[in-house]
Amino acid sequence: MISTSSCCTSDYYSSSDIEYDYDDVVKAAPQHLSSIKETNIILQTLLQYHHSPSYISSSIKFQQSIRLFKLVQENHLSNEIFIRANAILHKLLHSICTNEINESILIACLSLATKLNEHSTYSNITLFNNNILIANENLICNTLDWDIDIITPINYVEAILLHVSDYLIKDRLRPLTYELIVLCLTDIRCMDLSVLSMAIGCLLMAYEMINCCELIPKQVFEYEQENNKILFQTSLIYIRQVLMNILHR
């Protein structure tokens, strides 16, 4: 499914990387696309509105994510829909504090995620042709106070991809990164990772796999580094190790 290349991002964030000149702009991050400052503001805003981690156990989140992913595979839905639906599902689990989720609720999570994806063709998905779908969607929306457009790794990835001027590379990076995110979201070892770390870890791995190193400006991540340098770097290393383990099975 995915082949890996020689490592070029495992040392991308070492202790020496914390000190750098602010004007050190990488070759694929022209200022006219999105300035470093603008992207940091976006990331800070996303972090501000990102909800606190769920207190549901990792095993419960994993079990429900796998059930959701099987529905995605069976109905040939996109990775983006799964990522968004999984975020809705985990927030719902946190809100109702239970692991008793009916499959119809999982379908409703997918349906809501599909409606949030402007590129989806909702009417052609037979999975959503059932009589109780709208009732379940309303139940989820009311439970979550209609806050269903939840921050996911996609938000962070898209903010960072603003720095890539080569559209051919961007078009290769996006689906590959989403695929890696899905691998993390369906692995119990990654259930409690932060959304930001997962997004950046998978994006760095995708860069490595298509041999396009050093396209991400390190300054983009200064906000997170300043707040928790050690945890941030450790998370990136951990995500890479998990992904390497998965890809080499």
PDB file of C-alpha atoms in Angstrom:
ATOM      1  CA  MET A   1       0.000   0.000   0.000  1.00  0.00           C
ATOM      2  CA  ILE A   2       2.673   2.518   1.040  1.00  0.00           C
ATOM      3  CA  SER A   3       6.424   2.305   0.600  1.00  0.00           C
ATOM      4  CA  THR A   4       8.914   4.268   2.663  1.00  0.00           C
ATOM      5  CA  SER A   5      12.127   5.956   1.648  1.00  0.00           C
ATOM      6  CA  SER A   6      15.287   6.576   3.584  1.00  0.00           C
ATOM      7  CA  CYS A   7      14.823   8.601   6.730  1.00  0.00           C
ATOM      8  CA  CYS A   8      15.113  12.348   6.495  1.00  0.00           C
ATOM      9  CA  THR A   9      12.757  13.596   9.171  1.00  0.00           C
ATOM     10  CA  SER A  10      13.676  11.515  12.210  1.00  0.00           C
ATOM     11  CA  ASP A  11      16.095  14.270  13.226  1.00  0.00           C
ATOM     12  CA  TYR A  12      13.944  17.098  11.916  1.00  0.00           C
ATOM     13  CA  TYR A  13      13.303  18.297  15.451  1.00  0.00           C
ATOM     14  CA  SER A  14      16.377  17.871  17.606  1.00  0.00           C
ATOM     15  CA  SER A  15      17.332  20.023  20.558  1.00  0.00           C
ATOM     16  CA  SER A  16      19.483  22.150  18.257  1.00  0.00           C
ATOM     17  CA  ASP A  17      16.434  23.054  16.196  1.00  0.00           C
ATOM     18  CA  ILE A  18      14.911  25.130  18.978  1.00  0.00           C
ATOM     19  CA  GLU A  19      17.353  27.935  18.247  1.00  0.00           C
ATOM     20  CA  TYR A  20      16.984  29.347  14.734  1.00  0.00           C
ATOM     21  CA  ASP A  21      16.847  32.609  12.893  1.00  0.00           C
ATOM     22  CA  TYR A  22      13.340  33.793  12.201  1.00  0.00           C
ATOM     23  CA  ASP A  23      14.321  34.691   8.613  1.00  0.00           C
ATOM     24  CA  ASP A  24      15.310  31.118   7.833  1.00  0.00           C
ATOM     25  CA  VAL A  25      12.566  30.551   5.275  1.00  0.00           C
ATOM     26  CA  VAL A  26      12.582  27.245   3.454  1.00  0.00           C
ATOM     27  CA  LYS A  27      12.541  27.057  -0.319  1.00  0.00           C
ATOM     28  CA  ALA A  28       8.939  25.873  -0.668  1.00  0.00           C
ATOM     29  CA  ALA A  29       7.318  28.323   1.722  1.00  0.00           C
ATOM     30  CA  PRO A  30       7.045  31.672  -0.072  1.00  0.00           C
ATOM     31  CA  GLN A  31       5.683  34.468   2.059  1.00  0.00           C
ATOM     32  CA  HIS A  32       2.945  35.451  -0.383  1.00  0.00           C
ATOM     33  CA  LEU A  33       1.117  32.153   0.162  1.00  0.00           C
ATOM     34  CA  SER A  34       0.916  32.408   3.924  1.00  0.00           C
ATOM     35  CA  SER A  35       3.366  34.101   6.250  1.00  0.00           C
ATOM     36  CA  ILE A  36       4.890  32.234   9.187  1.00  0.00           C
ATOM     37  CA  LYS A  37       3.172  34.664  11.546  1.00  0.00           C
ATOM     38  CA  GLU A  38      -0.223  34.098   9.927  1.00  0.00           C
ATOM     39  CA  THR A  39       0.117  30.329  10.150  1.00  0.00           C
ATOM     40  CA  ASN A  40       1.150  30.503  13.805  1.00  0.00           C
ATOM     41  CA  ILE A  41      -1.952  32.593  14.496  1.00  0.00           C
ATOM     42  CA  ILE A  42      -4.068  29.938  12.764  1.00  0.00           C
ATOM     43  CA  LEU A  43      -2.472  27.142  14.809  1.00  0.00           C
ATOM     44  CA  GLN A  44      -2.889  29.095  18.045  1.00  0.00           C
ATOM     45  CA  THR A  45      -6.546  29.690  17.229  1.00  0.00           C
ATOM     46  CA  LEU A  46      -7.104  26.008  16.480  1.00  0.00           C
ATOM     47  CA  LEU A  47      -5.456  25.040  19.756  1.00  0.00           C
ATOM     48  CA  GLN A  48      -7.564  27.580  21.616  1.00  0.00           C
ATOM     49  CA  TYR A  49     -10.816  26.120  20.340  1.00  0.00           C
ATOM     50  CA  HIS A  50      -9.745  22.501  20.479  1.00  0.00           C
ATOM     51  CA  HIS A  51     -11.619  20.711  23.233  1.00  0.00           C
ATOM     52  CA  SER A  52      -9.860  19.080  26.162  1.00  0.00           C
ATOM     53  CA  PRO A  53      -8.869  15.408  25.806  1.00  0.00           C
ATOM     54  CA  SER A  54     -11.559  12.815  26.404  1.00  0.00           C
ATOM     55  CA  TYR A  55     -11.644  10.844  29.627  1.00  0.00           C
ATOM     56  CA  ILE A  56     -13.000   7.813  27.784  1.00  0.00           C
ATOM     57  CA  SER A  57     -10.480   4.967  27.901  1.00  0.00           C
ATOM     58  CA  SER A  58      -8.174   4.354  24.961  1.00  0.00           C
ATOM     59  CA  SER A  59      -9.592   0.867  24.451  1.00  0.00           C
ATOM     60  CA  ILE A  60     -13.159   2.153  24.114  1.00  0.00           C
ATOM     61  CA  LYS A  61     -12.134   4.880  21.659  1.00  0.00           C
ATOM     62  CA  PHE A  62     -10.127   2.322  19.703  1.00  0.00           C
ATOM     63  CA  GLN A  63     -12.983  -0.185  19.532  1.00  0.00           C
ATOM     64  CA  GLN A  64     -15.452   2.403  18.294  1.00  0.00           C
ATOM     65  CA  SER A  65     -12.963   3.871  15.811  1.00  0.00           C
ATOM     66  CA  ILE A  66     -12.427   0.419  14.313  1.00  0.00           C
ATOM     67  CA  ARG A  67     -16.194  -0.101  13.982  1.00  0.00           C
ATOM     68  CA  LEU A  68     -16.478   3.257  12.267  1.00  0.00           C
ATOM     69  CA  PHE A  69     -13.555   2.509   9.961  1.00  0.00           C
ATOM     70  CA  LYS A  70     -15.105  -0.791   8.862  1.00  0.00           C
ATOM     71  CA  LEU A  71     -18.214   1.105   7.766  1.00  0.00           C
ATOM     72  CA  VAL A  72     -15.999   3.530   5.857  1.00  0.00           C
ATOM     73  CA  GLN A  73     -14.236   0.687   4.061  1.00  0.00           C
ATOM     74  CA  GLU A  74     -17.428  -1.215   3.287  1.00  0.00           C
ATOM     75  CA  ASN A  75     -19.028   1.860   1.760  1.00  0.00           C
ATOM     76  CA  HIS A  76     -15.938   3.235   0.020  1.00  0.00           C
ATOM     77  CA  LEU A  77     -15.962   6.548   1.866  1.00  0.00           C
ATOM     78  CA  SER A  78     -12.961   8.855   1.922  1.00  0.00           C
ATOM     79  CA  ASN A  79     -10.271   9.155   4.571  1.00  0.00           C
ATOM     80  CA  GLU A  80     -11.328  12.756   5.148  1.00  0.00           C
ATOM     81  CA  ILE A  81     -14.868  11.680   6.025  1.00  0.00           C
ATOM     82  CA  PHE A  82     -13.511   9.069   8.435  1.00  0.00           C
ATOM     83  CA  ILE A  83     -11.223  11.579  10.160  1.00  0.00           C
ATOM     84  CA  ARG A  84     -14.052  14.083  10.639  1.00  0.00           C
ATOM     85  CA  ALA A  85     -16.568  11.409  11.683  1.00  0.00           C
ATOM     86  CA  ASN A  86     -14.101   9.915  14.156  1.00  0.00           C
ATOM     87  CA  ALA A  87     -13.684  13.305  15.827  1.00  0.00           C
ATOM     88  CA  ILE A  88     -17.463  13.642  16.145  1.00  0.00           C
ATOM     89  CA  LEU A  89     -17.700  10.100  17.523  1.00  0.00           C
ATOM     90  CA  HIS A  90     -15.000  10.630  20.151  1.00  0.00           C
ATOM     91  CA  LYS A  91     -16.576  13.865  21.308  1.00  0.00           C
ATOM     92  CA  LEU A  92     -19.932  12.092  21.536  1.00  0.00           C
ATOM     93  CA  LEU A  93     -18.385   9.298  23.610  1.00  0.00           C
ATOM     94  CA  HIS A  94     -16.931  11.902  25.929  1.00  0.00           C
ATOM     95  CA  SER A  95     -20.280  13.701  26.227  1.00  0.00           C
ATOM     96  CA  ILE A  96     -22.422  10.665  26.980  1.00  0.00           C
ATOM     97  CA  CYS A  97     -19.712   8.754  28.915  1.00  0.00           C
ATOM     98  CA  THR A  98     -20.633   5.343  27.572  1.00  0.00           C
ATOM     99  CA  ASN A  99     -19.291   2.705  25.222  1.00  0.00           C
ATOM    100  CA  GLU A 100     -22.770   1.589  24.124  1.00  0.00           C
ATOM    101  CA  ILE A 101     -22.944   2.995  20.607  1.00  0.00           C
ATOM    102  CA  ASN A 102     -25.478   1.656  18.123  1.00  0.00           C
ATOM    103  CA  GLU A 103     -24.311   1.238  14.533  1.00  0.00           C
ATOM    104  CA  SER A 104     -26.983   3.700  13.433  1.00  0.00           C
ATOM    105  CA  ILE A 105     -25.212   6.346  15.530  1.00  0.00           C
ATOM    106  CA  LEU A 106     -21.938   5.552  13.773  1.00  0.00           C
ATOM    107  CA  ILE A 107     -23.695   5.989  10.442  1.00  0.00           C
ATOM    108  CA  ALA A 108     -25.066   9.331  11.596  1.00  0.00           C
ATOM    109  CA  CYS A 109     -21.526  10.452  12.525  1.00  0.00           C
ATOM    110  CA  LEU A 110     -20.408   9.572   9.012  1.00  0.00           C
ATOM    111  CA  SER A 111     -23.375  11.363   7.518  1.00  0.00           C
ATOM    112  CA  LEU A 112     -22.649  14.544   9.460  1.00  0.00           C
ATOM    113  CA  ALA A 113     -18.985  14.357   8.461  1.00  0.00           C
ATOM    114  CA  THR A 114     -20.022  13.963   4.839  1.00  0.00           C
ATOM    115  CA  LYS A 115     -22.167  17.079   5.049  1.00  0.00           C
ATOM    116  CA  LEU A 116     -19.184  18.970   6.473  1.00  0.00           C
ATOM    117  CA  ASN A 117     -17.102  17.934   3.461  1.00  0.00           C
ATOM    118  CA  GLU A 118     -17.991  20.257   0.595  1.00  0.00           C
ATOM    119  CA  HIS A 119     -16.488  17.870  -1.952  1.00  0.00           C
ATOM    120  CA  SER A 120     -18.706  14.926  -1.009  1.00  0.00           C
ATOM    121  CA  THR A 121     -21.606  13.659  -3.074  1.00  0.00           C
ATOM    122  CA  TYR A 122     -24.048  12.906  -0.286  1.00  0.00           C
ATOM    123  CA  SER A 123     -26.986  11.720  -2.388  1.00  0.00           C
ATOM    124  CA  ASN A 124     -25.016   8.838  -3.928  1.00  0.00           C
ATOM    125  CA  ILE A 125     -24.164   7.127  -0.642  1.00  0.00           C
ATOM    126  CA  THR A 126     -26.649   4.300  -0.034  1.00  0.00           C
ATOM    127  CA  LEU A 127     -25.465   3.899   3.567  1.00  0.00           C
ATOM    128  CA  PHE A 128     -27.363   7.082   4.451  1.00  0.00           C
ATOM    129  CA  ASN A 129     -30.700   6.022   2.985  1.00  0.00           C
ATOM    130  CA  ASN A 130     -32.531   4.999   6.134  1.00  0.00           C
ATOM    131  CA  ASN A 131     -35.508   6.346   8.041  1.00  0.00           C
ATOM    132  CA  ILE A 132     -33.848   7.068  11.378  1.00  0.00           C
ATOM    133  CA  LEU A 133     -30.795   8.908  10.046  1.00  0.00           C
ATOM    134  CA  ILE A 134     -32.150  12.425  10.573  1.00  0.00           C
ATOM    135  CA  ALA A 135     -33.325  11.578  14.090  1.00  0.00           C
ATOM    136  CA  ASN A 136     -29.867  10.253  14.979  1.00  0.00           C
ATOM    137  CA  GLU A 137     -28.171  13.273  13.432  1.00  0.00           C
ATOM    138  CA  ASN A 138     -30.362  15.565  15.532  1.00  0.00           C
ATOM    139  CA  LEU A 139     -29.584  13.489  18.619  1.00  0.00           C
ATOM    140  CA  ILE A 140     -25.840  13.872  18.038  1.00  0.00           C
ATOM    141  CA  CYS A 141     -26.111  17.579  17.246  1.00  0.00           C
ATOM    142  CA  ASN A 142     -28.216  18.298  20.319  1.00  0.00           C
ATOM    143  CA  THR A 143     -25.900  16.253  22.553  1.00  0.00           C
ATOM    144  CA  LEU A 144     -22.906  18.212  21.258  1.00  0.00           C
ATOM    145  CA  ASP A 145     -24.745  21.562  21.344  1.00  0.00           C
ATOM    146  CA  TRP A 146     -24.443  21.631  17.541  1.00  0.00           C
ATOM    147  CA  ASP A 147     -20.668  21.889  17.806  1.00  0.00           C
ATOM    148  CA  ILE A 148     -19.975  19.225  15.176  1.00  0.00           C
ATOM    149  CA  ASP A 149     -17.383  21.020  13.050  1.00  0.00           C
ATOM    150  CA  ILE A 150     -14.703  19.760  15.412  1.00  0.00           C
ATOM    151  CA  ILE A 151     -10.985  20.511  15.148  1.00  0.00           C
ATOM    152  CA  THR A 152      -9.260  17.522  13.543  1.00  0.00           C
ATOM    153  CA  PRO A 153      -5.730  16.877  12.229  1.00  0.00           C
ATOM    154  CA  ILE A 154      -7.061  18.068   8.860  1.00  0.00           C
ATOM    155  CA  ASN A 155      -7.302  21.651  10.121  1.00  0.00           C
ATOM    156  CA  TYR A 156      -3.629  21.728  11.088  1.00  0.00           C
ATOM    157  CA  VAL A 157      -2.470  19.954   7.938  1.00  0.00           C
ATOM    158  CA  GLU A 158      -4.295  22.373   5.674  1.00  0.00           C
ATOM    159  CA  ALA A 159      -2.899  25.366   7.561  1.00  0.00           C
ATOM    160  CA  ILE A 160       0.643  24.101   7.079  1.00  0.00           C
ATOM    161  CA  LEU A 161       0.108  23.129   3.426  1.00  0.00           C
ATOM    162  CA  LEU A 162      -0.496  26.806   2.705  1.00  0.00           C
ATOM    163  CA  HIS A 163       3.290  27.091   2.659  1.00  0.00           C
ATOM    164  CA  VAL A 164       3.726  24.639  -0.218  1.00  0.00           C
ATOM    165  CA  SER A 165       3.749  26.455  -3.552  1.00  0.00           C
ATOM    166  CA  ASP A 166       4.204  23.348  -5.701  1.00  0.00           C
ATOM    167  CA  TYR A 167       0.648  22.137  -6.304  1.00  0.00           C
ATOM    168  CA  LEU A 168       1.817  18.777  -7.623  1.00  0.00           C
ATOM    169  CA  ILE A 169       3.634  18.086  -4.354  1.00  0.00           C
ATOM    170  CA  LYS A 170       0.689  19.400  -2.355  1.00  0.00           C
ATOM    171  CA  ASP A 171      -1.691  17.099  -4.240  1.00  0.00           C
ATOM    172  CA  ARG A 172       0.534  14.146  -3.371  1.00  0.00           C
ATOM    173  CA  LEU A 173       1.065  15.176   0.239  1.00  0.00           C
ATOM    174  CA  ARG A 174      -2.569  15.713   1.189  1.00  0.00           C
ATOM    175  CA  PRO A 175      -3.973  12.203   0.510  1.00  0.00           C
ATOM    176  CA  LEU A 176      -0.834  10.501   1.804  1.00  0.00           C
ATOM    177  CA  THR A 177      -0.946  12.506   5.039  1.00  0.00           C
ATOM    178  CA  TYR A 178      -4.648  11.724   5.466  1.00  0.00           C
ATOM    179  CA  GLU A 179      -3.892   8.028   4.974  1.00  0.00           C
ATOM    180  CA  LEU A 180      -1.218   8.148   7.670  1.00  0.00           C
ATOM    181  CA  ILE A 181      -3.613   9.966  10.012  1.00  0.00           C
ATOM    182  CA  VAL A 182      -6.149   7.183   9.481  1.00  0.00           C
ATOM    183  CA  LEU A 183      -3.476   4.625  10.378  1.00  0.00           C
ATOM    184  CA  CYS A 184      -2.894   6.502  13.644  1.00  0.00           C
ATOM    185  CA  LEU A 185      -6.605   6.861  14.392  1.00  0.00           C
ATOM    186  CA  THR A 186      -7.053   3.089  14.028  1.00  0.00           C
ATOM    187  CA  ASP A 187      -4.082   2.139  16.203  1.00  0.00           C
ATOM    188  CA  ILE A 188      -4.622   1.934  19.950  1.00  0.00           C
ATOM    189  CA  ARG A 189      -1.122   3.295  20.595  1.00  0.00           C
ATOM    190  CA  CYS A 190      -2.178   6.657  19.158  1.00  0.00           C
ATOM    191  CA  MET A 191      -5.561   7.096  20.835  1.00  0.00           C
ATOM    192  CA  ASP A 192      -4.387   9.701  23.333  1.00  0.00           C
ATOM    193  CA  LEU A 193      -2.014  11.695  21.136  1.00  0.00           C
ATOM    194  CA  SER A 194      -2.776  15.362  20.633  1.00  0.00           C
ATOM    195  CA  VAL A 195      -4.455  16.338  17.373  1.00  0.00           C
ATOM    196  CA  LEU A 196      -1.653  18.770  16.535  1.00  0.00           C
ATOM    197  CA  SER A 197       1.155  16.281  17.141  1.00  0.00           C
ATOM    198  CA  MET A 198      -0.639  13.668  15.059  1.00  0.00           C
ATOM    199  CA  ALA A 199      -1.141  16.095  12.184  1.00  0.00           C
ATOM    200  CA  ILE A 200       2.458  17.293  12.136  1.00  0.00           C
ATOM    201  CA  GLY A 201       3.919  13.838  12.713  1.00  0.00           C
ATOM    202  CA  CYS A 202       1.960  12.375   9.794  1.00  0.00           C
ATOM    203  CA  LEU A 203       2.751  15.327   7.550  1.00  0.00           C
ATOM    204  CA  LEU A 204       6.473  15.000   8.276  1.00  0.00           C
ATOM    205  CA  MET A 205       6.270  11.283   7.561  1.00  0.00           C
ATOM    206  CA  ALA A 206       4.500  11.964   4.258  1.00  0.00           C
ATOM    207  CA  TYR A 207       7.251  14.416   3.290  1.00  0.00           C
ATOM    208  CA  GLU A 208       9.829  11.765   4.049  1.00  0.00           C
ATOM    209  CA  MET A 209       8.034   9.120   1.998  1.00  0.00           C
ATOM    210  CA  ILE A 210       7.945  11.225  -1.170  1.00  0.00           C
ATOM    211  CA  ASN A 211      11.484  12.545  -0.669  1.00  0.00           C
ATOM    212  CA  CYS A 212      10.531  16.190  -0.234  1.00  0.00           C
ATOM    213  CA  CYS A 213      12.361  17.034   2.963  1.00  0.00           C
ATOM    214  CA  GLU A 214      12.624  20.458   4.538  1.00  0.00           C
ATOM    215  CA  LEU A 215       9.565  21.879   2.829  1.00  0.00           C
ATOM    216  CA  ILE A 216       7.878  22.665   6.138  1.00  0.00           C
ATOM    217  CA  PRO A 217       9.143  25.852   7.803  1.00  0.00           C
ATOM    218  CA  LYS A 218      10.183  24.981  11.338  1.00  0.00           C
ATOM    219  CA  GLN A 219       9.015  28.387  12.530  1.00  0.00           C
ATOM    220  CA  VAL A 220       5.433  27.225  11.986  1.00  0.00           C
ATOM    221  CA  PHE A 221       5.749  25.058  15.074  1.00  0.00           C
ATOM    222  CA  GLU A 222       7.325  27.576  17.413  1.00  0.00           C
ATOM    223  CA  TYR A 223       4.085  28.139  19.361  1.00  0.00           C
ATOM    224  CA  GLU A 224       3.811  24.500  20.364  1.00  0.00           C
ATOM    225  CA  GLN A 225       7.546  24.212  20.998  1.00  0.00           C
ATOM    226  CA  GLU A 226       7.504  27.175  23.353  1.00  0.00           C
ATOM    227  CA  ASN A 227       4.625  25.699  25.351  1.00  0.00           C
ATOM    228  CA  ASN A 228       5.872  22.143  25.709  1.00  0.00           C
ATOM    229  CA  LYS A 229       9.081  21.460  23.779  1.00  0.00           C
ATOM    230  CA  ILE A 230       9.895  18.043  25.200  1.00  0.00           C
ATOM    231  CA  LEU A 231       6.390  16.587  24.889  1.00  0.00           C
ATOM    232  CA  PHE A 232       6.007  17.961  21.375  1.00  0.00           C
ATOM    233  CA  GLN A 233       9.270  16.491  20.107  1.00  0.00           C
ATOM    234  CA  THR A 234       8.686  13.205  21.907  1.00  0.00           C
ATOM    235  CA  SER A 235       5.234  12.920  20.315  1.00  0.00           C
ATOM    236  CA  LEU A 236       6.658  13.416  16.825  1.00  0.00           C
ATOM    237  CA  ILE A 237       9.296  10.727  17.411  1.00  0.00           C
ATOM    238  CA  TYR A 238       6.678   8.363  18.848  1.00  0.00           C
ATOM    239  CA  ILE A 239       4.290   8.882  15.909  1.00  0.00           C
ATOM    240  CA  ARG A 240       7.068   8.177  13.442  1.00  0.00           C
ATOM    241  CA  GLN A 241       8.021   4.976  15.247  1.00  0.00           C
ATOM    242  CA  VAL A 242       4.392   3.785  15.273  1.00  0.00           C
ATOM    243  CA  LEU A 243       3.942   4.564  11.575  1.00  0.00           C
ATOM    244  CA  MET A 244       7.206   2.851  10.635  1.00  0.00           C
ATOM    245  CA  ASN A 245       6.078  -0.197  12.574  1.00  0.00           C
ATOM    246  CA  ILE A 246       2.701  -0.246  10.800  1.00  0.00           C
ATOM    247  CA  LEU A 247       4.128   0.323   7.313  1.00  0.00           C
ATOM    248  CA  HIS A 248       6.726  -2.430   7.643  1.00  0.00           C
ATOM    249  CA  ARG A 249       4.355  -5.148   8.788  1.00  0.00           C
TER     250      ARG A 249
END
